[in-house]
Structure formats: C-alpha cells, structure tokens
Short mmCIF file of C-alpha atoms in Angstrom, two decimals:
data_model
loop_
_atom_site.label_atom_id
_atom_site.label_comp_id
_atom_site.label_asym_id
_atom_site.label_seq_id
_atom_site.Cartn_x
_atom_site.Cartn_y
_atom_site.Cartn_z
CA UNK A 1 0.16 0.54 -0.04
CA UNK A 2 1.42 3.97 -1.22
CA UNK A 3 2.28 5.84 1.69
CA UNK A 4 1.96 9.59 2.51
CA UNK A 5 4.91 10.64 4.57
CA UNK A 6 4.17 13.42 6.50
CA UNK A 7 0.26 13.61 6.75
CA UNK A 8 -1.93 10.44 8.41
CA UNK A 9 -6.07 10.49 7.86
CA UNK A 10 -7.72 13.02 10.03
CA UNK A 11 -5.07 15.50 11.67
CA UNK A 12 -5.37 19.02 10.22
CA UNK A 13 -2.94 21.22 9.39
CA UNK A 14 -2.12 24.54 8.16
CA UNK A 15 -0.27 23.25 4.10
CA UNK A 16 0.07 19.49 2.83
CA UNK A 17 3.36 18.70 0.68
CA UNK A 18 1.92 15.58 -1.50
CA UNK A 19 4.84 13.06 -0.91
CA UNK A 20 4.69 9.81 -1.56
CA UNK A 21 7.27 6.54 -0.86
CA UNK A 22 6.60 4.05 -3.09
CA UNK A 23 9.02 1.82 -5.74
CA UNK A 24 6.42 1.67 -8.23
CA UNK A 25 4.60 4.70 -10.32
CA UNK A 26 1.36 6.00 -7.64
CA UNK A 27 -1.15 7.63 -8.96
CA UNK A 28 -2.54 10.57 -6.90
CA UNK A 29 -6.23 11.79 -7.04
CA UNK A 30 -7.53 14.63 -4.97
CA UNK A 31 -10.43 15.51 -3.68
CA UNK A 32 -11.42 18.94 -1.76
CA UNK A 33 -14.53 19.49 -0.49
CA UNK A 34 -16.30 16.58 -2.48
CA UNK A 35 -16.32 18.39 -5.34
CA UNK A 36 -14.96 16.89 -8.63
CA UNK A 37 -11.22 14.76 -8.40
CA UNK A 38 -8.00 16.01 -10.04
CA UNK A 39 -4.48 14.42 -10.19
CA UNK A 40 -1.17 15.77 -8.70
CA UNK A 41 2.39 14.85 -9.47
CA UNK A 42 4.87 14.23 -6.66
CA UNK A 43 5.62 16.53 -4.57
CA UNK A 44 2.65 18.79 -5.42
CA UNK A 45 1.81 21.24 -2.57
CA UNK A 46 -1.61 21.98 -1.39
CA UNK A 47 -2.30 25.26 0.29
CA UNK A 48 -6.00 26.12 -0.03
CA UNK A 49 -8.57 25.33 3.43
CA UNK A 50 -10.81 22.36 3.06
CA UNK A 51 -11.35 19.39 3.82
CA UNK A 52 -9.37 16.71 1.15
CA UNK A 53 -9.48 13.14 -0.18
CA UNK A 54 -6.28 12.13 -1.23
CA UNK A 55 -6.35 8.68 -3.25
CA UNK A 56 -3.01 6.74 -3.35
CA UNK A 57 -3.27 3.92 -6.43
CA UNK A 58 0.16 1.88 -6.73
CA UNK A 59 0.92 -0.10 -10.40
CA UNK A 60 -0.67 -2.90 -8.31
CA UNK A 61 -3.97 -1.70 -7.57
CA UNK A 62 -3.36 -1.22 -4.30
CA UNK A 63 -4.88 2.24 -2.39
CA UNK A 64 -4.29 3.90 0.63
CA UNK A 65 -6.99 6.88 1.41
CA UNK A 66 -6.19 9.90 3.28
CA UNK A 67 -8.70 12.21 4.75
CA UNK A 68 -7.39 15.34 5.89
CA UNK A 69 -8.12 19.54 6.39
CA UNK A 70 -5.84 22.58 5.86
CA UNK A 71 -7.23 25.26 7.81
CA UNK A 72 -5.27 28.67 8.80
CA UNK A 73 -8.69 30.40 9.69
CA UNK A 74 -9.63 31.55 13.43
CA UNK A 75 -12.51 30.83 15.05
CA UNK A 76 -14.99 33.78 15.05
CA UNK A 77 -16.74 35.48 18.12
CA UNK A 78 -20.00 37.97 17.59
CA UNK A 79 -22.16 39.48 18.90
CA UNK A 80 -19.88 41.12 22.07
CA UNK A 81 -16.80 44.01 21.57
CA UNK A 82 -13.54 43.10 22.08
CA UNK A 83 -12.40 44.94 25.19
CA UNK A 84 -16.16 46.41 25.75
CA UNK A 85 -18.05 47.89 28.55
CA UNK A 86 -21.91 46.91 28.11
CA UNK A 87 -25.04 47.41 31.31
CA UNK A 88 -26.44 44.31 30.01
CA UNK A 89 -27.43 40.86 28.43
CA UNK A 90 -25.23 40.10 26.19
CA UNK A 91 -25.14 37.05 23.48
CA UNK A 92 -21.86 35.15 22.23
CA UNK A 93 -22.00 33.50 18.83
CA UNK A 94 -18.69 31.04 18.58
CA UNK A 95 -18.56 29.93 15.06
CA UNK A 96 -15.23 27.73 12.71
CA UNK A 97 -16.06 25.25 10.36
CA UNK A 98 -13.37 23.01 12.81
CA UNK A 99 -14.34 24.07 15.90
CA UNK A 100 -13.33 22.23 18.40
CA UNK A 101 -13.37 24.50 21.84
CA UNK A 102 -15.07 27.28 23.66
CA UNK A 103 -14.26 28.48 26.99
CA UNK A 104 -15.44 31.52 28.96
CA UNK A 105 -14.09 32.04 32.27
CA UNK A 106 -13.68 28.44 33.40
CA UNK A 107 -16.39 27.13 31.53
CA UNK A 108 -15.52 24.85 29.25
CA UNK A 109 -17.77 23.85 26.22
CA UNK A 110 -17.15 21.04 23.23
CA UNK A 111 -18.74 19.18 20.61
CA UNK A 112 -21.73 18.46 22.23
CA UNK A 113 -22.27 21.76 23.13
CA UNK A 114 -22.32 22.97 19.49
CA UNK A 115 -24.67 23.28 16.32
CA UNK A 116 -24.16 22.10 13.15
CA UNK A 117 -26.25 20.93 10.01
CA UNK A 118 -24.11 20.16 7.09
CA UNK A 119 -20.60 19.38 5.56
CA UNK A 120 -19.41 22.13 4.52
CA UNK A 121 -21.05 24.66 7.38
CA UNK A 122 -20.06 25.59 10.16
CA UNK A 123 -19.62 24.17 13.73
CA UNK A 124 -21.41 26.89 16.19
CA UNK A 125 -22.19 27.59 19.68
CA UNK A 126 -24.18 30.39 21.53
CA UNK A 127 -24.12 31.31 24.39
CA UNK A 128 -26.43 34.34 26.73
CA UNK A 129 -24.65 35.86 29.99
CA UNK A 130 -26.08 38.50 32.33
CA UNK A 131 -23.97 38.32 35.71
CA UNK A 132 -21.28 41.60 36.76
CA UNK A 133 -18.13 40.80 36.13
CA UNK A 134 -15.61 40.38 32.89
CA UNK A 135 -15.37 37.45 30.18
CA UNK A 136 -12.88 36.01 28.36
CA UNK A 137 -14.11 33.81 25.46
CA UNK A 138 -11.59 32.02 24.26
CA UNK A 139 -12.38 29.96 20.50
CA UNK A 140 -10.19 26.51 19.56
CA UNK A 141 -10.17 24.97 16.38
CA UNK A 142 -9.13 21.19 15.30
CA UNK A 143 -5.57 22.30 14.85
CA UNK A 144 -5.45 24.77 17.52
CA UNK A 145 -6.32 27.63 15.44
CA UNK A 146 -6.84 30.20 18.66
CA UNK A 147 -9.01 33.56 18.92
CA UNK A 148 -9.81 35.37 22.08
CA UNK A 149 -12.34 38.56 23.73
CA UNK A 150 -12.90 39.92 26.27
CA UNK A 151 -15.56 42.21 28.28
CA UNK A 152 -17.74 43.08 31.13
CA UNK A 153 -21.31 43.71 31.74
CA UNK A 154 -21.60 46.26 34.63
CA UNK A 155 -24.68 47.70 36.01
CA UNK A 156 -23.94 49.79 39.03
CA UNK A 157 -23.21 53.69 38.98
CA UNK A 158 -20.09 54.62 39.78
CA UNK A 159 -19.40 55.78 43.62
CA UNK A 160 -17.04 58.89 44.86
CA UNK A 161 -14.05 57.64 46.55
CA UNK A 162 -13.13 61.12 47.86
CA UNK A 163 -12.98 64.87 46.68
CA UNK A 164 -10.82 67.38 47.75
CA UNK A 165 -9.86 71.60 47.51
CA UNK A 166 -6.78 72.71 47.21
CA UNK A 167 -5.92 76.29 47.13
CA UNK A 168 -3.24 78.98 47.42
CA UNK A 169 -0.89 79.12 50.87
CA UNK A 170 -1.97 82.51 51.24
CA UNK A 171 -5.78 82.04 50.65
CA UNK A 172 -7.18 83.11 54.28
CA UNK A 173 -9.62 80.05 55.83
CA UNK A 174 -10.78 79.78 58.74
CA UNK A 175 -12.78 76.38 60.79
CA UNK A 176 -16.11 76.64 61.95
CA UNK A 177 -18.10 73.26 63.18
CA UNK A 178 -16.17 71.58 61.45
CA UNK A 179 -15.74 72.77 58.47
CA UNK A 180 -13.11 74.89 56.96
CA UNK A 181 -13.79 78.09 54.64
CA UNK A 182 -11.70 79.43 51.81
CA UNK A 183 -12.20 83.09 50.97
CA UNK A 184 -10.81 83.19 47.17
CA UNK A 185 -11.30 86.06 45.14
CA UNK A 186 -10.40 86.76 41.53
CA UNK A 187 -6.86 85.80 40.69
CA UNK A 188 -7.14 83.34 43.07
CA UNK A 189 -5.92 79.47 41.56
CA UNK A 190 -8.34 76.84 43.13
CA UNK A 191 -7.58 73.03 42.37
CA UNK A 192 -10.21 70.17 42.59
CA UNK A 193 -9.74 66.46 42.22
CA UNK A 194 -12.48 63.42 42.41
CA UNK A 195 -11.45 60.54 42.78
CA UNK A 196 -14.24 57.26 42.17
CA UNK A 197 -14.22 52.95 42.24
CA UNK A 198 -13.94 53.30 38.50
CA UNK A 199 -13.20 54.69 35.00
CA UNK A 200 -15.31 56.47 33.61
CA UNK A 201 -16.37 57.69 30.21
CA UNK A 202 -15.71 61.00 29.79
CA UNK A 203 -13.96 63.11 32.45
CA UNK A 204 -17.59 64.51 34.16
CA UNK A 205 -18.29 68.51 34.50
CA UNK A 206 -17.24 69.56 37.27
CA UNK A 207 -18.40 73.57 37.69
CA UNK A 208 -16.95 75.92 40.56
CA UNK A 209 -19.63 78.95 41.11
CA UNK A 210 -21.16 78.07 37.93
CA UNK A 211 -17.16 78.24 35.66
CA UNK A 212 -16.31 74.96 34.14
CA UNK A 213 -13.32 73.28 35.13
CA UNK A 214 -11.14 71.06 33.03
CA UNK A 215 -11.12 68.02 34.12
CA UNK A 216 -8.74 65.38 33.36
CA UNK A 217 -7.92 62.13 34.34
CA UNK A 218 -4.48 61.28 36.16
CA UNK A 219 -2.54 59.10 34.30
CA UNK A 220 -0.95 57.66 37.33
CA UNK A 221 -2.30 54.16 38.77
CA UNK A 222 -3.59 55.48 42.18
CA UNK A 223 -4.79 52.73 45.19
CA UNK A 224 -6.17 53.56 48.22
CA UNK A 225 -7.27 50.99 51.19
CA UNK A 226 -5.52 48.58 48.43
CA UNK A 227 -8.44 49.27 45.82
CA UNK A 228 -7.40 51.18 42.68
CA UNK A 229 -9.23 54.71 41.91
CA UNK A 230 -9.46 56.74 39.84
CA UNK A 231 -8.18 60.99 40.02
CA UNK A 232 -10.29 62.98 37.85
CA UNK A 233 -8.32 66.82 38.80
CA UNK A 234 -8.71 70.21 37.60
CA UNK A 235 -7.79 73.70 38.20
CA UNK A 236 -9.63 77.45 37.88
CA UNK A 237 -9.78 80.81 38.28
CA UNK A 238 -11.74 83.68 38.67
CA UNK A 239 -11.88 86.73 37.10
CA UNK A 240 -13.94 90.31 36.97
CA UNK A 241 -15.83 89.26 33.81
CA UNK A 242 -16.94 86.26 35.04
CA UNK A 243 -20.14 88.49 37.32
CA UNK A 244 -18.99 85.29 39.83
CA UNK A 245 -22.07 86.46 42.65
CA UNK A 246 -20.17 86.63 46.25
CA UNK A 247 -20.52 83.97 48.48
CA UNK A 248 -20.28 80.26 49.11
CA UNK A 249 -18.77 78.31 45.63
CA UNK A 250 -21.12 75.81 44.90
CA UNK A 251 -19.61 72.39 43.75
CA UNK A 252 -21.74 70.74 41.33
CA UNK A 253 -20.67 67.74 38.95
CA UNK A 254 -22.94 65.95 36.10
CA UNK A 255 -22.03 63.76 33.67
CA UNK A 256 -20.99 61.23 35.28
CA UNK A 257 -21.01 58.29 33.36
CA UNK A 258 -18.45 55.03 33.47
CA UNK A 259 -17.61 53.09 30.66
CA UNK A 260 -20.60 50.50 30.70
CA UNK A 261 -22.69 53.99 30.43
CA UNK A 262 -24.19 53.98 33.77
CA UNK A 263 -24.85 56.95 34.53
CA UNK A 264 -24.41 58.11 38.16
CA UNK A 265 -27.84 59.69 39.69
CA UNK A 266 -26.48 60.27 43.95
CA UNK A 267 -26.83 63.88 44.95
CA UNK A 268 -23.92 63.87 46.79
CA UNK A 269 -22.25 63.02 44.02
CA UNK A 270 -23.46 65.36 41.63
CA UNK A 271 -24.16 68.54 44.49
CA UNK A 272 -21.73 67.78 47.17
CA UNK A 273 -22.50 69.98 50.12
CA UNK A 274 -18.75 69.82 51.09
CA UNK A 275 -15.61 67.96 49.83
CA UNK A 276 -14.23 64.96 51.73
CA UNK A 277 -12.18 66.75 53.97
CA UNK A 278 -15.03 69.46 54.71
CA UNK A 279 -13.75 72.34 52.89
CA UNK A 280 -15.73 75.10 51.10
CA UNK A 281 -14.99 78.18 48.91
CA UNK A 282 -16.43 81.80 49.79
CA UNK A 283 -16.18 83.84 47.06
CA UNK A 284 -15.64 87.02 48.69
CA UNK A 285 -14.87 90.05 45.52
CA UNK A 286 -15.66 93.27 47.49
CA UNK A 287 -13.34 95.89 49.57
CA UNK A 288 -14.02 95.37 53.31
CA UNK A 289 -15.34 98.58 54.89
CA UNK A 290 -14.94 100.26 58.38
CA UNK A 291 -17.42 101.20 60.45
CA UNK A 292 -16.18 103.31 63.25
CA UNK A 293 -12.69 104.15 63.61
CA UNK A 294 -12.06 104.86 67.68
CA UNK A 295 -8.99 106.59 69.62
CA UNK A 296 -8.10 105.75 72.59
CA UNK A 297 -5.81 107.85 74.86
CA UNK A 298 -4.99 109.10 78.60
CA UNK A 299 -5.35 112.27 76.84
CA UNK A 300 -7.82 114.97 77.48
CA UNK A 301 -7.08 116.56 74.19
CA UNK A 302 -5.74 114.19 71.47
CA UNK A 303 -4.86 117.23 68.93
CA UNK A 304 -2.18 117.91 71.93
CA UNK A 305 -0.03 114.41 72.03
CA UNK A 306 3.14 115.69 72.02
CA UNK A 307 6.72 113.61 71.49
CA UNK A 308 6.82 109.77 73.46
CA UNK A 309 2.85 109.29 73.64
CA UNK A 310 1.73 106.63 72.82
CA UNK A 311 -1.78 106.53 71.26
CA UNK A 312 -3.86 103.86 70.34
CA UNK A 313 -6.93 103.17 68.15
CA UNK A 314 -9.82 100.45 67.32
CA UNK A 315 -11.10 99.44 64.27
CA UNK A 316 -14.17 97.83 63.23
CA UNK A 317 -14.43 95.76 59.52
CA UNK A 318 -18.06 95.26 58.82
CA UNK A 319 -15.97 91.58 58.47
CA UNK A 320 -13.54 89.30 58.97
CA UNK A 321 -9.86 91.11 58.43
CA UNK A 322 -7.12 88.83 57.08
CA UNK A 323 -3.69 90.96 58.54
CA UNK A 324 -0.59 89.40 58.52
CA UNK A 325 1.13 88.79 61.23
CA UNK A 326 2.12 92.46 62.66
CA UNK A 327 3.96 93.26 66.16
CA UNK A 328 1.67 96.79 65.50
CA UNK A 329 -1.76 95.04 64.61
CA UNK A 330 -3.51 93.03 68.30
CA UNK A 331 -7.11 91.27 67.60
CA UNK A 332 -9.68 91.85 69.61
CA UNK A 333 -12.23 89.61 67.99
CA UNK A 334 -12.43 88.94 64.18
CA UNK A 335 -14.10 92.41 63.20
CA UNK A 336 -11.84 94.59 65.59
CA UNK A 337 -8.34 95.33 65.02
CA UNK A 338 -6.33 97.42 67.86
CA UNK A 339 -3.06 99.17 66.57
CA UNK A 340 -1.03 101.37 68.64
CA UNK A 341 2.30 104.21 67.36
CA UNK A 342 4.48 105.81 70.01
CA UNK A 343 5.28 109.57 68.78
CA UNK A 344 8.87 110.40 68.70
#
C-alpha cells in the first residue's frame, strides 16, 4: 500500500506537501470538499483551506485513502465587542468550520454543545450571559487556531471615593463647626480633585460657582485602602468678567458615567455640600468697609499729643480681615483690630 509521508488521516494542517514513497509509480488523486477529483504529481503543494480526500493507487492496484484538512482560519466571535463595557445582558456567538472548544472564563464547551447542520457548514455555539463581571471568551479549532475576546458587564453606577479642594497658601481660611472655609477672590487658583471607584466614560463635568473646570484623568495608578481608584483633577480661577456672585461657591458634577454607560444619580456625588476633607469656598470680591474708628488715649485733647505719647485706636470692619502677622496689630474680635503708635 503506497504511503503519504508526514500526513496522517484525520489530522489538520496549515498546508500539505504530497510526498509519496514507493518503488513503483503511484497515481495521486485529490478531491477537495467533495467536489471533482483531479490528479497531481508527487511533490505537489496543497495550500487552499478545505477538507481533502487524497487517494494513492500503485501499479498493482493497491490503494491508500487519506482524509485530512487544511485550516489557517481562526474561529470568529460575534455578538460582543472586544474590550467593551455594557450594562445589560449579552449573547455570545462563536463559529468555525472546525470548531473544537470554547471557554468562557472557567467554563468549557465542546462539540456536544455546538450545532452543526451540514458537512460544509460551520460548527456554531451561542451563550447568553447576564451576571456582572469580566468575561474572557476563547475559541479553538481542531488545528489549534485560537481567538479570544474580553468584555465586561457592569450594571452599577460609579461611586465617589473622595473629593478635595486645594488652594494657594496665602488664601485666608477659618474653621467653623468642623468645616474649613476658604475666602477667594479674583486671581486665586482653585484646584479640585475627585476620585471614583472605576474609570469614567469621559471626565465628569465639574462647575465651581457656575464656572466649568476642565477635568482630566490622572494617568498614574492610584490606590486607596488597597483598591484601585481613578483620580480626576482640574483647576480654575476667577476674573471680574466672570460675574461670579459673592458667597459660597457650589461645586456641582454632571455627566458622571462609567465605561458601560451607567450614569450616577446620587445627589451626594452630583451636588456635594462640602468636600471629603470638609472644605468650602467663599467668593468675596468686595473691599472691606470700616464701620468706625475709635482713638484711645489718656489725654483729653488728642490734638495735643506730644513726643513720647502712645496713641491707641480700634478699627471695626464689616467682615473679618486677614491681616498678616504684625506686632503693631492686635486682634480683639474677628471684626475688630487694635493698633497703636508712639509719637517720637
């Protein structure tokens, strides 16, 4: 019986070289995909994909029939998009003419789980998945050609880990009932940062006092309590032309959507009253006003103060004044300042 070297019946190959060893002449007939038979010479190369019936016949009439497959095509996966995020159930479709195995995470599916209607049709597999999580689908054919896709089902709104305000060191602030109030005016730079438990579809829209802050994702991997968080940062300053209303500057977020399209409806996220570190901004573009000035002296006639006399005075303002540390001023009340000078 004539022998075909390097090719065994039932195996799959990327290509085949017809190599027959026999002391007598051997007739080589090829039939591809049950179509018409054609004859080739010894040493012929077969590269076209398909199922082959190779018949070898020697001069004595001895025959050897080999069934084999040439396959260079990876299985296909449809119904889902690779590396995508969705917020609903999805149906996975896998097919290949020689499909042999499908794995979805730790679950393995084989020929018994596939459908196959006719010789020339693909083996097909489908599976509907609904549970939240990341799915890795791998399809393998008889030859070992493999194709994989990954997608994530996420039905949960993003949650906020923390938010913070950072301001210039020279910005006046005071702490009242556990909340630190920062008083800003035109030209002061305000930095805002907000961290979420997952990456957002786009940086959320943030406004401070009605003015939009351009937010960007910090590219560094950031962790808090050993969990990955996604930090978005931006900064803003005000000018006279912004027409900002004096008073507390509200911080508001909108378009908080994760990669799957889940939009946050949590008012604690969208309209935070203070930041996580209890900071609030007060915008104040008005100059302070003096309510009254009182001069204090032991002399009855202030106009007759002479060299060596010390004159003291009190000034009351309509708001708290941030006066740098100065040995000439004393703070009697947050609205009242006392100073003195010696004539000499």
